[in-house]
Short mmCIF file of C-alpha atoms and ligand atoms in Angstrom, two decimals:
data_model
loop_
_atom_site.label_atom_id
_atom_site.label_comp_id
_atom_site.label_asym_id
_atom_site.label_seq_id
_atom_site.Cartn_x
_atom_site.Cartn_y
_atom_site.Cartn_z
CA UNK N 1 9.89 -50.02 -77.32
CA UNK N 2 9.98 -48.04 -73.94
CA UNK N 3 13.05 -50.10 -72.92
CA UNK N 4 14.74 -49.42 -76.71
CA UNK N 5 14.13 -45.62 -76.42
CA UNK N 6 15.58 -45.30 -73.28
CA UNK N 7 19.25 -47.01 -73.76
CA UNK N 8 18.99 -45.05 -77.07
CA UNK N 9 18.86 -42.02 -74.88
CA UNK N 10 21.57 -42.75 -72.94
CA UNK N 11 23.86 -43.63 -75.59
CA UNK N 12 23.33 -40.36 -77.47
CA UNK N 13 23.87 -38.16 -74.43
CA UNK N 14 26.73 -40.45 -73.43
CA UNK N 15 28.24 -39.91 -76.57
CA UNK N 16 27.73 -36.55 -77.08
CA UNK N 17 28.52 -35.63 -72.91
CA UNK N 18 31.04 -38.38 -71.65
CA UNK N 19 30.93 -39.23 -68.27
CA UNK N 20 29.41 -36.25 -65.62
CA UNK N 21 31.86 -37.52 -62.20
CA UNK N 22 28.46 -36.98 -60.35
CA UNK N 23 28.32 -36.65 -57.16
CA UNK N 24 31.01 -34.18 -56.47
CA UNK N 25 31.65 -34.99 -52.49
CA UNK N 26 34.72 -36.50 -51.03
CA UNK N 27 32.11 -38.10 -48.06
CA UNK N 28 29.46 -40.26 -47.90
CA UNK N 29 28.42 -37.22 -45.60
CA UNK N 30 29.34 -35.00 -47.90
CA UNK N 31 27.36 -36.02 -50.35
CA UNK N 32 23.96 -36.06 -48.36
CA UNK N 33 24.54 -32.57 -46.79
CA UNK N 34 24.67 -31.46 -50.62
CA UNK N 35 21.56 -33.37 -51.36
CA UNK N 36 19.70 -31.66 -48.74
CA UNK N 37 21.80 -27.94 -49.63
CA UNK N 38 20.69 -28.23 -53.44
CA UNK N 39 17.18 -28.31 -53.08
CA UNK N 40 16.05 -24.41 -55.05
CA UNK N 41 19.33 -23.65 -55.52
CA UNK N 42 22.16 -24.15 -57.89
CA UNK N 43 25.35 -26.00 -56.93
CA UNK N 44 27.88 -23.13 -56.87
CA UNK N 45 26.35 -22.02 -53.52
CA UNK N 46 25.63 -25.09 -52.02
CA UNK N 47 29.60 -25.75 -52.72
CA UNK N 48 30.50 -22.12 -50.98
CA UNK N 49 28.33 -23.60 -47.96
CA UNK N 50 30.27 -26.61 -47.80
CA UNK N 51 33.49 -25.01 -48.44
CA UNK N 52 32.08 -23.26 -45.12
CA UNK N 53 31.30 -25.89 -43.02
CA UNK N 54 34.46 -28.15 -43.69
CA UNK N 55 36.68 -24.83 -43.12
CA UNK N 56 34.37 -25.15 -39.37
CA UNK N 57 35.10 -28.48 -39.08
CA UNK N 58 31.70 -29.48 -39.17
CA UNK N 59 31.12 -31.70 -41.70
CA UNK N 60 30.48 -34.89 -39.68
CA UNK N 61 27.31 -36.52 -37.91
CA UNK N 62 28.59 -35.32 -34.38
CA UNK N 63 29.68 -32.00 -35.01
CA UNK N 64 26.63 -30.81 -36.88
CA UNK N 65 24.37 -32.23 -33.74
CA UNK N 66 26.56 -29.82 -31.33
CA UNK N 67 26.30 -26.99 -32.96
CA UNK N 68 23.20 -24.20 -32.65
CA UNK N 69 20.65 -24.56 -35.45
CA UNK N 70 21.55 -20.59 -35.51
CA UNK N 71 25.33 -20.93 -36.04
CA UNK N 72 24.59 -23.46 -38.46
CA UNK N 73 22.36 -21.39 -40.70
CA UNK N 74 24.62 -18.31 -40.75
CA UNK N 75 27.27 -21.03 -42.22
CA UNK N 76 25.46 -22.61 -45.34
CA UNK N 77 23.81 -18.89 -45.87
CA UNK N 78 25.03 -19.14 -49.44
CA UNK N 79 22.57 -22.22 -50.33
CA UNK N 80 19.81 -19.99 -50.02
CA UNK N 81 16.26 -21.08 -47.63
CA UNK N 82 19.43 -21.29 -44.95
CA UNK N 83 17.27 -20.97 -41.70
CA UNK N 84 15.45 -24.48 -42.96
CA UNK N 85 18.20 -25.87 -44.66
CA UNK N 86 19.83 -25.73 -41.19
CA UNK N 87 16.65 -27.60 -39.52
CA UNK N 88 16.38 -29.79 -42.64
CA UNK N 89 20.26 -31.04 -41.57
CA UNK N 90 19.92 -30.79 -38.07
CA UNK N 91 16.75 -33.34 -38.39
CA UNK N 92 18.72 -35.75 -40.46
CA UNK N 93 21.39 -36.36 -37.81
CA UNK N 94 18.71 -36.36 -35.42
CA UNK N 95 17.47 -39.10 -36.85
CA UNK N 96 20.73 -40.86 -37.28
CA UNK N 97 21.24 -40.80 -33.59
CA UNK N 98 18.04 -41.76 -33.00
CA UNK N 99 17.85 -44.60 -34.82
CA UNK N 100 21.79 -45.47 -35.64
CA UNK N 101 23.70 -44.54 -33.04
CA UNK N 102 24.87 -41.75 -35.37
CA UNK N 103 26.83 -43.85 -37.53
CA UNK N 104 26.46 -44.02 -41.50
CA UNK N 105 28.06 -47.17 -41.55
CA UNK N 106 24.95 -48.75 -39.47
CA UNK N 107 22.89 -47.52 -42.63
CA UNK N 108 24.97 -50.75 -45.00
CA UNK N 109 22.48 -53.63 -44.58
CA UNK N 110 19.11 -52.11 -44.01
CA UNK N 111 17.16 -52.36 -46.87
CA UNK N 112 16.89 -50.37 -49.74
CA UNK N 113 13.01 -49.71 -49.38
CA UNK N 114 12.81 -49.34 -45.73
CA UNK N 115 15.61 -46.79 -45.92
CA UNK N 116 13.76 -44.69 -48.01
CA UNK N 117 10.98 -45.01 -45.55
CA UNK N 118 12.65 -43.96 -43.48
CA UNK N 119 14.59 -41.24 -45.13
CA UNK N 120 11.27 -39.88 -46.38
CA UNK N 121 9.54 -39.32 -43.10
CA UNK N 122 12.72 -36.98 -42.22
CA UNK N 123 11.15 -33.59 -42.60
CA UNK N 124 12.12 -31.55 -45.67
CA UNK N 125 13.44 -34.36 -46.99
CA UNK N 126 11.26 -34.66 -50.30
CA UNK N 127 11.97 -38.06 -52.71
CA UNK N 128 14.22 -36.49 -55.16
CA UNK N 129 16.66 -35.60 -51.85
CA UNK N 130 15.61 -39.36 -50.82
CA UNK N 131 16.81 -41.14 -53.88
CA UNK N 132 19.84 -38.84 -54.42
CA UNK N 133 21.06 -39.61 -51.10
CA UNK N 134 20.21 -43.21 -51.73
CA UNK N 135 21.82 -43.44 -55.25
CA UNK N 136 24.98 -41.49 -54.99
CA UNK N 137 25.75 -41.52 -51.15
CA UNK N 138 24.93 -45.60 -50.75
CA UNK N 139 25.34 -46.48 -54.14
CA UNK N 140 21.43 -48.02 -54.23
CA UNK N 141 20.22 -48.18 -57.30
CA UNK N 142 17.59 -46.12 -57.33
CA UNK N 143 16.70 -44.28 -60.34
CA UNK N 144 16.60 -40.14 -59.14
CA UNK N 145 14.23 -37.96 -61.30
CA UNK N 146 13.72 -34.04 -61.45
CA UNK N 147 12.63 -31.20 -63.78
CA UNK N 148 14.55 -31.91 -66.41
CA UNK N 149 13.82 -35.84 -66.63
CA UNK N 150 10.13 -34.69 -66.70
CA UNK N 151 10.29 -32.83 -69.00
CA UNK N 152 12.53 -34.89 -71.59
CA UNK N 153 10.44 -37.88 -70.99
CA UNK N 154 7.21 -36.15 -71.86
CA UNK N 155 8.87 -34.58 -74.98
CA UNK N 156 9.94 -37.26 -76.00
CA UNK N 157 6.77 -39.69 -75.41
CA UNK N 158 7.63 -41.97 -73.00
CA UNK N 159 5.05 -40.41 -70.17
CA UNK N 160 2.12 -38.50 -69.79
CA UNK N 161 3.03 -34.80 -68.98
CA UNK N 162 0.59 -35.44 -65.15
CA UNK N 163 3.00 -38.09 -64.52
CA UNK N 164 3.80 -37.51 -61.20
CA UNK N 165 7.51 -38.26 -59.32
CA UNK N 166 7.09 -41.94 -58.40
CA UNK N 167 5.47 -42.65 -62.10
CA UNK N 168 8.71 -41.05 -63.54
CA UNK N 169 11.05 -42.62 -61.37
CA UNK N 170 9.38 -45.88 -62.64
CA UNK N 171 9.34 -45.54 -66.15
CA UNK N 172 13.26 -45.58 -65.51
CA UNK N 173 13.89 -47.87 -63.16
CA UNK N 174 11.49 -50.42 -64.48
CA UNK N 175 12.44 -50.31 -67.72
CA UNK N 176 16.34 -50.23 -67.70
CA UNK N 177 19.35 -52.70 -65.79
CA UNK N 178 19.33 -52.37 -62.09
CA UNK N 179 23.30 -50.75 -62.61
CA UNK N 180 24.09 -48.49 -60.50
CA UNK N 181 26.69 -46.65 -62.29
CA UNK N 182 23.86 -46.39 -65.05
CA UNK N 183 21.36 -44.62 -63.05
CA UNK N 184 24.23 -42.51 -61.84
CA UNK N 185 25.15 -41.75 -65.30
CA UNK N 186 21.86 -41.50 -66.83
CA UNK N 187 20.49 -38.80 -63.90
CA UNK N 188 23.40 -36.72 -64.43
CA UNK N 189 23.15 -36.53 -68.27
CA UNK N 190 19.61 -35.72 -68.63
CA UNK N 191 20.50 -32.98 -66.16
CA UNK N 192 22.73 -31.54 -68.50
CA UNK N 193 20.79 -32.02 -71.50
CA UNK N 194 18.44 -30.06 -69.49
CA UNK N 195 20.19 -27.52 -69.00
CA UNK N 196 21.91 -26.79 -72.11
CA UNK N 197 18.81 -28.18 -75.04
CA UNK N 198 15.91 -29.42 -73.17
CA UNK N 199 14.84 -25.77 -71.67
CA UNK N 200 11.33 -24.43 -71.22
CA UNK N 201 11.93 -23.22 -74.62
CA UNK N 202 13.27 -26.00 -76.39
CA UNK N 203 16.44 -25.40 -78.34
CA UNK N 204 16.12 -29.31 -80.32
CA UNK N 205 18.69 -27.55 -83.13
CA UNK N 206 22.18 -29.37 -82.14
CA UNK N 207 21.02 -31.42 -79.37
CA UNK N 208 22.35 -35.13 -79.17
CA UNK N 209 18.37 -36.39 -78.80
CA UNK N 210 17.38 -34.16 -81.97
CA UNK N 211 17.03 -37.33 -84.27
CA UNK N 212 14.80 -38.67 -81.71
CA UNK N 213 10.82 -38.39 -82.44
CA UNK N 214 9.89 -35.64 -79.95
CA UNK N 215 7.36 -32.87 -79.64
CA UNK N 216 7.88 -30.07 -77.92
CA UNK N 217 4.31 -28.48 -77.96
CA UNK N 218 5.79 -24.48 -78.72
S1 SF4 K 1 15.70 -30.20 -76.79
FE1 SF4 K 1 14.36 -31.23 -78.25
S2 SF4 K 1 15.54 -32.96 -79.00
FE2 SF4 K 1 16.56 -32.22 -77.14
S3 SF4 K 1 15.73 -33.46 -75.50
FE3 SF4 K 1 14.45 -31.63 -75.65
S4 SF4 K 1 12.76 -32.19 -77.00
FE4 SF4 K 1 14.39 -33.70 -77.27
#
């Protein structure tokens, strides 16, 4: 039933959205400095900051080690929490270079679960940062949850509203193909349905998961 419900989900927001061409980043290091920029803030800024640091020259492993924590925080100001966004970054290449010689590409063939282990015990880095750095940066298919899944999934009846992250991310990824390109998909959509029906206040009038049974509690 679970497992029914939740393809029925996607369809109906695939329908109704189309494809979301998440994550936007030209880089596999790209897309993780975004993942650690968007955390409390929205992704116009965190694109200004990385408008910022590629006009620097800085978006690479090496670079961002070089340069002052200060210097970098005055440069991804617009993300907001800068000062600890900059240590948050700083820490990840730190670790890199501790651990692979600074190179990305050393990340390929360690496994899935012992790189988010790993990625985890990076401080700052929380597990929605984790799995969005392990989903759309190393194409693992980890399912990424948030907010907005929460709170569909509850209104709709699939968890308990304590659930907590990892209980969440399981419902997903237990329940649906091990694809990839679906959990890319899927994230992204619920994001938007989020956004636009699935508020606080629930606007259920017009939106694609309307026909759905849901409760909304208001
Ligand atoms: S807005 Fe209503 S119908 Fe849409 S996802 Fe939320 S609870 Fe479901």
């Amino acid at each position: 039933m679970t497992r029914e419900t939740l393809t029925e989900i996607y369809q109906l927001l695939f329908e109704r959205f189309g494809p979301q061409h998440w994550w936007p980043g030209q880089t596999q290091f790209e897309i993780i400095t975004g993942a650690i920029l968007t955390q409390n803030t929205n992704w116009t800024n965190v694109e200004k900051a990385i408008a910022n640091l590629k006009s620097a020259d800085l978006l690479g492993a090496e670079s961002l080690r070089d340069i002052e924590v200060k210097e970098l925080a005055e440069l991804i100001r617009p993300a907001g929490y800068f000062n600890v966004k900059a240590k948050r970054l700083k820490s990840f290449v730190d670790w890199l270079f501790d651990n692979y010689a600074g190179k990305l590409t050393e990340l390929q063939n360690v496994a899935t679960g012992q790189l988010r282990t790993e990625l985890l015990a990076i401080k700052g880095v929380g597990p929605e940062t984790a799995d969005s750095i392990l989903l759309y940066a190393f194409d693992r298919p980890v399912f990424v949850v948030d907010a907005y899944t929460a709170r569909v999934a509850v209104r709709h009846g699939l968890i308990e509203p304590e659930a907590d992250y990892e209980q969440l991310r399981d419902l997903f990824q237990s329940n649906l193909p091990q694809d990839v390109q679906l959990f890319n998909e899927y994230h992204a959509l619920l994001v938007r349905v989020g956004k636009e029906f699935c508020r606080p206040k629930a606007r259920c009038a017009g939106c694609p998961l309307e026909k759905l049974p849901h409760s909304v509690g208001d």
